[in-house]
Coordinates of C-alpha atoms in Angstrom, one line a residue:
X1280 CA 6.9 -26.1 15.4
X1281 CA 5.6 -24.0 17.9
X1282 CA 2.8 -21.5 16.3
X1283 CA 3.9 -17.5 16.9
X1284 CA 1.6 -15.3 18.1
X1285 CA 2.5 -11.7 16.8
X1286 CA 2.9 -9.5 13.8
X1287 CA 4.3 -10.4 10.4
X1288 CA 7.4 -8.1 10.2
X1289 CA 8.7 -7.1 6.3
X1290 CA 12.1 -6.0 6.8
X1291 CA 13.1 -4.4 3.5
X1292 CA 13.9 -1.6 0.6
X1293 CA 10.4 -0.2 -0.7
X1294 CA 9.5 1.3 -4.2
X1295 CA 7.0 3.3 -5.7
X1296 CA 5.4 1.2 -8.3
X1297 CA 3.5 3.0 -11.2
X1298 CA 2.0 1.3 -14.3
X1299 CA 1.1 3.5 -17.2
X1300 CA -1.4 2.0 -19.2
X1301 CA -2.2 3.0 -23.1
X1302 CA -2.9 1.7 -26.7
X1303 CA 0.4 1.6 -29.4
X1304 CA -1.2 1.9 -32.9
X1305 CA 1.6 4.1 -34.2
X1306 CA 5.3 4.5 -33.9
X1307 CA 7.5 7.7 -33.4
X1308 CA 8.2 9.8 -37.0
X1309 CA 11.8 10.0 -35.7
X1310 CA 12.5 7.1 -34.3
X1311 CA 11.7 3.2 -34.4
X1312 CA 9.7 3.6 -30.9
X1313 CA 6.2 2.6 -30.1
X1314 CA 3.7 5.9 -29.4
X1315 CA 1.9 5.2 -26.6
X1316 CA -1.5 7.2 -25.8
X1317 CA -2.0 7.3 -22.3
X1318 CA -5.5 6.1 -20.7
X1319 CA -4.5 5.7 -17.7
X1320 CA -2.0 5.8 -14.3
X1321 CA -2.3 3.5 -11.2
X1322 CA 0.5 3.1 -8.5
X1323 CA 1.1 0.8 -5.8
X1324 CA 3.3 0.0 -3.1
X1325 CA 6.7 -1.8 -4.4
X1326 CA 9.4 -3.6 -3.2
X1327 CA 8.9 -4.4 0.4
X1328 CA 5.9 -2.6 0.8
X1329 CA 4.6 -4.4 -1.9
X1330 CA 4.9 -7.3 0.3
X1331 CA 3.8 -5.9 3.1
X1332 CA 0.7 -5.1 1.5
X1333 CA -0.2 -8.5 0.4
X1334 CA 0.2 -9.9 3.7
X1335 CA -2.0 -7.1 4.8
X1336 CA -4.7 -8.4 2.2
X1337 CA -4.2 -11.7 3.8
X1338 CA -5.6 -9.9 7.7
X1339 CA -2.5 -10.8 8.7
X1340 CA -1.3 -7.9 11.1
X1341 CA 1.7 -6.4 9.5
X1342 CA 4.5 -4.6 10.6
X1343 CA 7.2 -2.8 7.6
X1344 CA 10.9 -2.2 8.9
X1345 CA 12.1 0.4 5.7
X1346 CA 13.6 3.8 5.2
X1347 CA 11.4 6.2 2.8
X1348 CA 12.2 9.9 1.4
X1349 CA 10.7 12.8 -1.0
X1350 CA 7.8 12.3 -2.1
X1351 CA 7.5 8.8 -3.7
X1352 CA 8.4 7.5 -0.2
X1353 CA 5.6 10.2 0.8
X1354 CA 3.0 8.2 -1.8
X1355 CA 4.2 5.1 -0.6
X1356 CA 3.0 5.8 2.7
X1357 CA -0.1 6.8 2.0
X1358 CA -0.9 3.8 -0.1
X1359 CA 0.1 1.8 2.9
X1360 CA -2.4 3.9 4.7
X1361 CA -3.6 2.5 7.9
X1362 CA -3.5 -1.3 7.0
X1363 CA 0.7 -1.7 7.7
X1364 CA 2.5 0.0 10.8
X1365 CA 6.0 1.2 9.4
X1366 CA 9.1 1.2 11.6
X1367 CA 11.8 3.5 10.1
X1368 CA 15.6 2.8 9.3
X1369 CA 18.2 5.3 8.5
X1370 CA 17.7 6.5 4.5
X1371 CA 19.4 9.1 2.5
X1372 CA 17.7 10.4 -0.8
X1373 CA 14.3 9.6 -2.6
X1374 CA 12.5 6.2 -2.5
X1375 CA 12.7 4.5 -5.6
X1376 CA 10.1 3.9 -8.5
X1377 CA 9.5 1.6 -11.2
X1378 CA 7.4 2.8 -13.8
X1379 CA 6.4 0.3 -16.3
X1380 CA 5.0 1.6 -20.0
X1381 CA 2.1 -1.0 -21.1
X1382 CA 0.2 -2.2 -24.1
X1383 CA -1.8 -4.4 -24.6
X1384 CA -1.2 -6.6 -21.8
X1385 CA 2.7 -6.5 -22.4
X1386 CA 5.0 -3.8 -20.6
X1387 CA 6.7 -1.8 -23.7
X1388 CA 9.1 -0.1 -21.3
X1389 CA 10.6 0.4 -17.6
X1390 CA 11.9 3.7 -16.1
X1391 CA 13.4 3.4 -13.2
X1392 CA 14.1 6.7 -10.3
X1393 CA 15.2 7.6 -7.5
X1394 CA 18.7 7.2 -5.6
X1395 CA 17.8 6.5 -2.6
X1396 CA 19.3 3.9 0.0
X1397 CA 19.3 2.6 3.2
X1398 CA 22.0 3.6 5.4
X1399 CA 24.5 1.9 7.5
X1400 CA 23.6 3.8 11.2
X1401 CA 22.3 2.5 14.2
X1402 CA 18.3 0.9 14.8
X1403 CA 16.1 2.6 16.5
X1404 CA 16.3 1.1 19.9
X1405 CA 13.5 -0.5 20.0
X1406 CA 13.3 -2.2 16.4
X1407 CA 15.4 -5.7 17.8
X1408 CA 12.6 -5.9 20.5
X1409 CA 10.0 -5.6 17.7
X1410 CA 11.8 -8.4 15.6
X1411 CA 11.9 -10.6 18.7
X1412 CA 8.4 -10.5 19.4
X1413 CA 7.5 -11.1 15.6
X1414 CA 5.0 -13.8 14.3
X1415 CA 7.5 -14.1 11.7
X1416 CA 10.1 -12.3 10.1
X1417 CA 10.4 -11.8 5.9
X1418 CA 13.3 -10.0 4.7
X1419 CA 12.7 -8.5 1.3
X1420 CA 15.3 -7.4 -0.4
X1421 CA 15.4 -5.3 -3.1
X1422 CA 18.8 -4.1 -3.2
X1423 CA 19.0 -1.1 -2.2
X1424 CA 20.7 -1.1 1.4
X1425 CA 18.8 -2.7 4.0
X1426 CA 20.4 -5.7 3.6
X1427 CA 23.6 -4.0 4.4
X1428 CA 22.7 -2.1 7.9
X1429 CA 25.4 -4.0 10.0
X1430 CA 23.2 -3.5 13.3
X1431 CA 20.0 -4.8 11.2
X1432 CA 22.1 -7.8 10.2
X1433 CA 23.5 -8.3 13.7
X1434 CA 19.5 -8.1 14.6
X1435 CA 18.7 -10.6 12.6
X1436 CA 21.0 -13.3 12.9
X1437 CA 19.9 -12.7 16.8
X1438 CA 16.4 -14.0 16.8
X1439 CA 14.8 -16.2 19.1
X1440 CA 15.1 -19.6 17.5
X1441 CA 11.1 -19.6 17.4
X1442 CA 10.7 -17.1 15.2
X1443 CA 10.9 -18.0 11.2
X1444 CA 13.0 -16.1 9.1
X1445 CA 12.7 -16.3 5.5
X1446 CA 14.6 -13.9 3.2
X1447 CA 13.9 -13.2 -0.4
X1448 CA 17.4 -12.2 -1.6
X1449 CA 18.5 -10.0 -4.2
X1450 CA 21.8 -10.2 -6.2
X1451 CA 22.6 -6.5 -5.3
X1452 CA 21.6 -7.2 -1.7
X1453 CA 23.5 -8.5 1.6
X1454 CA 24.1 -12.4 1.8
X1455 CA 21.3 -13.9 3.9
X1456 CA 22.5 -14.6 6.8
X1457 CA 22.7 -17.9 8.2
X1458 CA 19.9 -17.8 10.9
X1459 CA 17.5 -17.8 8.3
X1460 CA 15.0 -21.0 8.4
X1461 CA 14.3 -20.1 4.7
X1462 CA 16.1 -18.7 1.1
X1463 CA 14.0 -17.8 -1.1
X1464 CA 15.9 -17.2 -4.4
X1465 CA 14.1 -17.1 -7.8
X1466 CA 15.9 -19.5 -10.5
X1467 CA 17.7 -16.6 -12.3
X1468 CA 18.8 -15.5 -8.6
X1469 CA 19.6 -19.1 -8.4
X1470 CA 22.2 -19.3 -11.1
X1471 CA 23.7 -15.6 -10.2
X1472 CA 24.4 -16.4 -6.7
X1473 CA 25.8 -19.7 -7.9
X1474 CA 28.0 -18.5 -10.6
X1475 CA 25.7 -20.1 -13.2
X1476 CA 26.9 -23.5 -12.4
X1477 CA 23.8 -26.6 -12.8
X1478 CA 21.3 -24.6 -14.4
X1479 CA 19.5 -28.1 -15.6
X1480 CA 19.0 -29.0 -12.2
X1481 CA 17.7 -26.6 -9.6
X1482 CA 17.7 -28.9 -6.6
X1483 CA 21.1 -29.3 -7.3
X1484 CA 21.0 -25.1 -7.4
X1485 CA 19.2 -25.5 -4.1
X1486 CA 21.7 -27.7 -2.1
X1487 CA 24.6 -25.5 -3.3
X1488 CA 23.0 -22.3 -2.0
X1489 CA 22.4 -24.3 1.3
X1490 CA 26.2 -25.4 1.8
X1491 CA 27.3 -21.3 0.6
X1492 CA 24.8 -19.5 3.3
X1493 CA 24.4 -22.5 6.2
X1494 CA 20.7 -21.4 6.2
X1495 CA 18.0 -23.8 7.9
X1496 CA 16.7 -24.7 3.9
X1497 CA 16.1 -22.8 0.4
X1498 CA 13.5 -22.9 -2.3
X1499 CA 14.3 -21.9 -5.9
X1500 CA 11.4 -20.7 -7.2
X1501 CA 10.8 -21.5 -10.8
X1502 CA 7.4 -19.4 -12.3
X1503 CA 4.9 -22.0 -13.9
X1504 CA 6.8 -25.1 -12.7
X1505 CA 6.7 -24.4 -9.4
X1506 CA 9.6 -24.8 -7.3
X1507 CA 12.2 -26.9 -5.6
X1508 CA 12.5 -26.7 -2.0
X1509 CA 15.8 -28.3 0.1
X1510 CA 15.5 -27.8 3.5
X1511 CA 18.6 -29.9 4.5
X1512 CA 18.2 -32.8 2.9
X1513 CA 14.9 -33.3 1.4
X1514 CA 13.7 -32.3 -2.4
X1515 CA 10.7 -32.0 -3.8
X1516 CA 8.9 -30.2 -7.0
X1517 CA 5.7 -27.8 -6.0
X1518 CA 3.7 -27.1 -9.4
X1519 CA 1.9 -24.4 -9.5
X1520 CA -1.8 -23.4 -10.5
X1521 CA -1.8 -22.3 -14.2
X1522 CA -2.1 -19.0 -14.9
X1523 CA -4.3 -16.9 -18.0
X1524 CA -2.3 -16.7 -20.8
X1525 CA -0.6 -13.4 -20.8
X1526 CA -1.1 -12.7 -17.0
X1527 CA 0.7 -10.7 -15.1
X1528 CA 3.2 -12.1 -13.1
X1529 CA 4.2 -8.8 -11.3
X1530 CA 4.4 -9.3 -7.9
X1531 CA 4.0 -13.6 -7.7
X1532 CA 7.4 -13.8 -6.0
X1533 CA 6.4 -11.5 -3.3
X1534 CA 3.2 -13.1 -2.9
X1535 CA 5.3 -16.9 -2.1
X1536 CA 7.6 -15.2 0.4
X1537 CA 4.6 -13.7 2.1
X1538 CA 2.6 -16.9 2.1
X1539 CA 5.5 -19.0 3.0
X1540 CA 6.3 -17.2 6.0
X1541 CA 2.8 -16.6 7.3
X1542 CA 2.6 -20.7 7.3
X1543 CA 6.3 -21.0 9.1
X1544 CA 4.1 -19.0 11.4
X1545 CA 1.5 -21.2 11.6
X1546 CA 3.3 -24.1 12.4
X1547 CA 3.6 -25.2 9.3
X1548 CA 7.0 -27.5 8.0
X1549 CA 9.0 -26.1 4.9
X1550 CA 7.8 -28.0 3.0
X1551 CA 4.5 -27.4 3.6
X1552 CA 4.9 -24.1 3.9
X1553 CA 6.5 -23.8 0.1
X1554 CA 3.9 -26.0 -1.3
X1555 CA 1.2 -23.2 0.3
X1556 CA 3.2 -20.2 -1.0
X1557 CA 3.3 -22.0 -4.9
X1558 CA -0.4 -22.3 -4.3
X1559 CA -1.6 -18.8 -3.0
X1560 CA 1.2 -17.3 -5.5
X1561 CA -0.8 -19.2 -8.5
X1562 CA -3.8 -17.8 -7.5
X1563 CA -2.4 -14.8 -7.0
X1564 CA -1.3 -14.3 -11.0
X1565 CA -4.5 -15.9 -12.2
X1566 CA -6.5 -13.4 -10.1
X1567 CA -4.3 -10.1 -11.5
X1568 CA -1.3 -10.0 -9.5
X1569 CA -0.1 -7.1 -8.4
X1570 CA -2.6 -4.9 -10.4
X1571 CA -5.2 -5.5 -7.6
X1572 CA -3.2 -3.6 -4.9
X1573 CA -3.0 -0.7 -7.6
X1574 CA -4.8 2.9 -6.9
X1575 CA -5.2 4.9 -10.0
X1576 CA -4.3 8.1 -10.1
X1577 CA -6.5 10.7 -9.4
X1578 CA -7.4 12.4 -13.0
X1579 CA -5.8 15.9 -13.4
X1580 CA -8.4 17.7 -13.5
X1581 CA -8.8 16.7 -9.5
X1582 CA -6.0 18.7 -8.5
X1583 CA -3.5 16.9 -8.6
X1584 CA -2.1 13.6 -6.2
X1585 CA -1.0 14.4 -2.4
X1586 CA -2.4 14.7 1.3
X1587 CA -5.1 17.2 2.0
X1588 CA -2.8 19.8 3.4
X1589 CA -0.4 19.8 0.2
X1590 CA -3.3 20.2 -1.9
X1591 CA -4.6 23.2 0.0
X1592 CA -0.7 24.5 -0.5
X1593 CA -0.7 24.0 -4.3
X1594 CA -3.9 25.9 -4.6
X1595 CA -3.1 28.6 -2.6
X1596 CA 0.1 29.1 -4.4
X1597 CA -1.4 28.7 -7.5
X1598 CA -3.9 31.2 -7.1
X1599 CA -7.0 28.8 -7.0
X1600 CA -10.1 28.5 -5.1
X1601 CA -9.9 25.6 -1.9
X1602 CA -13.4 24.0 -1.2
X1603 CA -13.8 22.0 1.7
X1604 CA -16.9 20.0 3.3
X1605 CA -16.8 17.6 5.9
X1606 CA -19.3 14.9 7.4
X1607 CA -19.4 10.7 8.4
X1608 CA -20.6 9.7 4.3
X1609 CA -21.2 6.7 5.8
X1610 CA -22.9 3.9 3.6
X1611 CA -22.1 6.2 0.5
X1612 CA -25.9 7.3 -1.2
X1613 CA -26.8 9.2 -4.0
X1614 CA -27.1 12.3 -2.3
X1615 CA -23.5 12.5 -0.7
X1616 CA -22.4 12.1 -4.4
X1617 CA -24.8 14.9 -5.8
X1618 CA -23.2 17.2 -2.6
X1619 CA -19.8 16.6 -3.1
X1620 CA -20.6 17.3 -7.1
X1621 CA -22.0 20.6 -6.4
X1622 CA -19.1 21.1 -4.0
X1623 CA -16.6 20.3 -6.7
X1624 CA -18.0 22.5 -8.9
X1625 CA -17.6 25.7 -6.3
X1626 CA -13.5 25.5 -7.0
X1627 CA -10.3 24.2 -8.5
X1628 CA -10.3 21.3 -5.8
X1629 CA -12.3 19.9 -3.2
X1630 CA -11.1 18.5 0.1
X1631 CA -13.4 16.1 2.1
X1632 CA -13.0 15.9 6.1
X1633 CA -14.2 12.6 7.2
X1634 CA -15.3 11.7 10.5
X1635 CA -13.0 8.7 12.5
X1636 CA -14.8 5.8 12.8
X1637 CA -14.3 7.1 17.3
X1638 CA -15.6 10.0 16.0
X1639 CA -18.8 9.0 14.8
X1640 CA -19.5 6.7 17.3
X1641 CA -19.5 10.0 19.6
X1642 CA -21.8 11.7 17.4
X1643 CA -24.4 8.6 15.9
X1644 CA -23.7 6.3 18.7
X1645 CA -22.2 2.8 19.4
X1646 CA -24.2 1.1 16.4
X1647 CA -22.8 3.6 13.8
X1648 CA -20.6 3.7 11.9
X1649 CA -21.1 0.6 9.7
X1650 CA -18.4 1.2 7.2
X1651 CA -14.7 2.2 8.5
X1652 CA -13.2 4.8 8.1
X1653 CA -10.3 3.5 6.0
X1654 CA -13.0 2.0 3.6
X1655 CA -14.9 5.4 3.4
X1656 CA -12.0 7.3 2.9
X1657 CA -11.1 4.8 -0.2
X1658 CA -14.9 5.0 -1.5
X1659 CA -14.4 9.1 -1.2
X1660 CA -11.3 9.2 -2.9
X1661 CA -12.4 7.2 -6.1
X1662 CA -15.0 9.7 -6.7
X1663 CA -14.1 12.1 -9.9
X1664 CA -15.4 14.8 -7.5
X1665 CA -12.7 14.2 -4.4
X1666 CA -8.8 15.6 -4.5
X1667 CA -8.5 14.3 -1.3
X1668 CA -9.5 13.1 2.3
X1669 CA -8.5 13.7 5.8
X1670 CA -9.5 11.8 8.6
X1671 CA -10.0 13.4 11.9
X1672 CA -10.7 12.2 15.4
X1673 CA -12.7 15.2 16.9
X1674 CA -16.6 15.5 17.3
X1675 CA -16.0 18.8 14.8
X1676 CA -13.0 19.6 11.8
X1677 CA -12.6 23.2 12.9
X1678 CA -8.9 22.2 13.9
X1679 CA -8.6 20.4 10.6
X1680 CA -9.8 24.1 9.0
X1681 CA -7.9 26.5 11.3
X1682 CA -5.1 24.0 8.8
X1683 CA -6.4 24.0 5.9
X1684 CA -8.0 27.6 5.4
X1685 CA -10.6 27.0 2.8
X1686 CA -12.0 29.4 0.4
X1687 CA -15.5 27.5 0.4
X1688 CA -16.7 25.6 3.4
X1689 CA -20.1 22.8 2.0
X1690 CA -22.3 21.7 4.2
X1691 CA -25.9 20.3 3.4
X1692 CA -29.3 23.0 3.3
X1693 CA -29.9 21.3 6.7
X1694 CA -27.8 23.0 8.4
X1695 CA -28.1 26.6 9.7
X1696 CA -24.9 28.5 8.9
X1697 CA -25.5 30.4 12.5
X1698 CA -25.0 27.0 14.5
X1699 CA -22.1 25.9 12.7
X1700 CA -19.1 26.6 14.6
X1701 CA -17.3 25.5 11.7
X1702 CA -18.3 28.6 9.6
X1703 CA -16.8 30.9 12.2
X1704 CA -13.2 29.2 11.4
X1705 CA -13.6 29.5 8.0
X1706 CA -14.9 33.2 8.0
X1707 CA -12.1 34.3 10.3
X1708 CA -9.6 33.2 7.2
X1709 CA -11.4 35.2 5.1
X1710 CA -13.8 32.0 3.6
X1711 CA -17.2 31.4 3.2
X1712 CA -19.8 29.0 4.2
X1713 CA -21.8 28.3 1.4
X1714 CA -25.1 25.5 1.8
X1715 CA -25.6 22.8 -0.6
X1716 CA -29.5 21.8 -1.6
X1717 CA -29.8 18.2 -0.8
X1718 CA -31.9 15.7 -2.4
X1719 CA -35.1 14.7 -0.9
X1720 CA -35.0 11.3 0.0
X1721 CA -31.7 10.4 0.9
X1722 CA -30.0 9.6 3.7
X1723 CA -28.1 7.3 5.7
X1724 CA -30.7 6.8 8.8
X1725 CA -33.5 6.3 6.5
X1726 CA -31.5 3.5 4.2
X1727 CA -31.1 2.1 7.8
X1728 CA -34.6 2.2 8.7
X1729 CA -35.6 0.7 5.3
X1730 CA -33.3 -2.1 6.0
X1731 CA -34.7 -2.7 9.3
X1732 CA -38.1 -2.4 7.7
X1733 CA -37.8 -4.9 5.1
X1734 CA -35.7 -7.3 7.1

């Protein structure tokens, strides 16, 4: 097969995924249900993003084909971040979420939300060029209308014949259609679409699916044991890597699909390409599963979750103080984390404007900066301290403030307030510009020279 040179491209329904994790030593005065105490919230990309963000992890360049709305689809999107390019279909309502109650390991409970679907309108004109000049195509369904677009379908079942298609169906989805190289049902999806008919046998499951959908060859999927892959005529059992007990297998099936297509794409057979996705998806449970692509939630005393600029809106509205400081924080030292402290501790939340990774160079020059700005933005927003970051591409964040109107503007005691054209924004909206001490000894330049020094 000849090897693809493009992007992988997810085509699929995304969800906001949220684990709530807690200890249940106790059980409801009123009722025969588990009391969960809350220690902690992390969310991730679901669904198709879900996917998308795996094959991200894997440097593969990525490309998601969904339809988001309100504000899980918002979250979504900013979990994505910069590391997926999303190309929108037609969607009515909010994004789904998932929200699994856990315990010890074990998830007590799932909520599900949100009614949102994928419509049935026309692409984007240029989405079926974007699916022609994928790597590789993986639809993911999760039932909840993309599946269904008639002009996505009619898309799909036109790509070149050198570009893998492998779709991960679900029961409540559209019937894959028959261009695809590879099915990837799990063996519960197995026996639905079947009817429940040879459940003993799942390459006999396999070659039925083949005959119902005409598809190029389908792999039933089948947790510890592996799976059985039929492309035409050809069987064969995959086992898998064993797994911790009581590992989380969250997010194995998306990991497979991923894999599996980004080997179709490689040239691989699909059989080869199966026994790949078995391996990686092994891995992938033994290492956490989807747990590692989790954020946790910033704590509420933060300010709340959202963008910079919805943050700056709840404060105002709630009649809080915005602070705001700015700056590369590149190679993250003691002394960034002692200002953005004493920042913090100025008002209700605190916003941090981080230079581009374009803009620093302009300012520091081609050797700097040495972390990007995607990872400094993640390092900022783990701190206690942060409620959020913006990124901006300018040499200065005085558009960024003429935005965001702070209360409190932070810069370092190096600074003189009179040179900072900065402070002038921030006065004319009725702010102040208020200088943080720094401590002696700290800074980015001299870990640099140290390094230099001792190297």
């Amino acid at each position: 097969m000849t090897v693809r040179r493009g992007p992988l491209v997810v085509v699929g329904d995304v969800l906001l995924d949220v684990d709530v994790h807690g200890s249940a030593r106790r059980t409801c005065p009123d009722a025969s249900a588990p009391v969960v105490d809350v220690a902690s919230r992390e969310r991730r990309p679901g669904g198709a993003g879900l996917a998308a963000s795996i094959a991200a992890r894997a440097n593969a360049e990525v490309v998601l084909v969904t339809g988001v709305g309100g504000q899980a689809g918002a979250d979504v999107v900013r979990l994505l971040g910069d590391r997926v390019r999303l190309a929108g279909l037609p969607f009515s309502g909010e994004t789904p979420g998932k929200t699994r109650i856990r315990s010890g390991g074990r998830t007590l409970l799932r909520a599900d939300s949100g009614d949102g679907r994928v419509l049935d309108g026309p692409l984007d004109p240029e989405l079926p060029g974007l699916l022609r000049s994928a790597g590789a195509v993986l639809v993911s369904d999760y039932g909840r209308g993309a599946t269904a677009n008639p002009f996505l379908r009619r898309a799909l079942r036109q790509l070149p014949a050198d570009v893998p298609l492998v779709w991960d169906p679900h029961p409540r989805g559209g019937v894959p259609v028959g261009r695809a190289d590879l099915v990837v049902p799990d063996l519960a999806e197995a026996v639905a679409f079947t009817g429940g008919s040879d459940v003993d046998d799942p390459a006999l499951l396999a070659r039925a699916l083949l005959r119902r959908w005409g598809c190029g060859g389908v792999a039933v999927t089948l947790g510890a044991a592996g799976a059985v892959v039929v492309p035409q005529a050809v069987t064969g059992r995959i086992p898998v890597q064993p797994a911790p007990p009581g590992a989380d297998a969250c997010g194995s099936g998306d990991c497979f699909a991923v894999i599996t297509a980004l080997a179709l794409a490689d040239g691989a057979d699909p059989v080869e390409a199966v026994t790949e996705g078995v391996r990686r998806a092994g891995r992938f449970v033994a290492s956490g599963g989807a747990a590692q692509l989790s954020e946790p939630e910033p704590r509420p005393g933060n300010g709340g979750t959202g963008t910079a600029f919805e943050v700056a809106e709840r404060v105002r509205r709630d009649g809080g103080r915005l602070v705001v400081t700015g700056g590369c924080f590149d190679l993250l030292h003691p002394g960034h984390v002692r200002l953005l402290e004493r920042a913090r501790e100025l008002g209700d939340a605190l916003v941090v404007c981080l230079n581009s990774d374009d803009s620093v160079r302009r300012i520091k020059g081609a050797h700097r900066p040495l972390v990007g700005h995607a990872d400094r933005k993640r390092l900022l927003e783990a701190l206690e301290s942060v409620t959020a970051v913006v990124v901006f591409d300018e040499s200065s964040p005085c558009a960024l403030l003429e935005r965001l109107r702070p209360d409190v503007w932070v810069k370092g005691d190096d600074y003189d307030v009179a040179t900072l054209p900065e402070a002038e924004v921030v006065h004319r909206h009725g702010g102040r510009t208020v200088l943080v001490p720094q401590i002696a000894g700290y800074s980015t330049s001299r870990l640099l020279t140290s390094l230099r020094s001792a190297g």
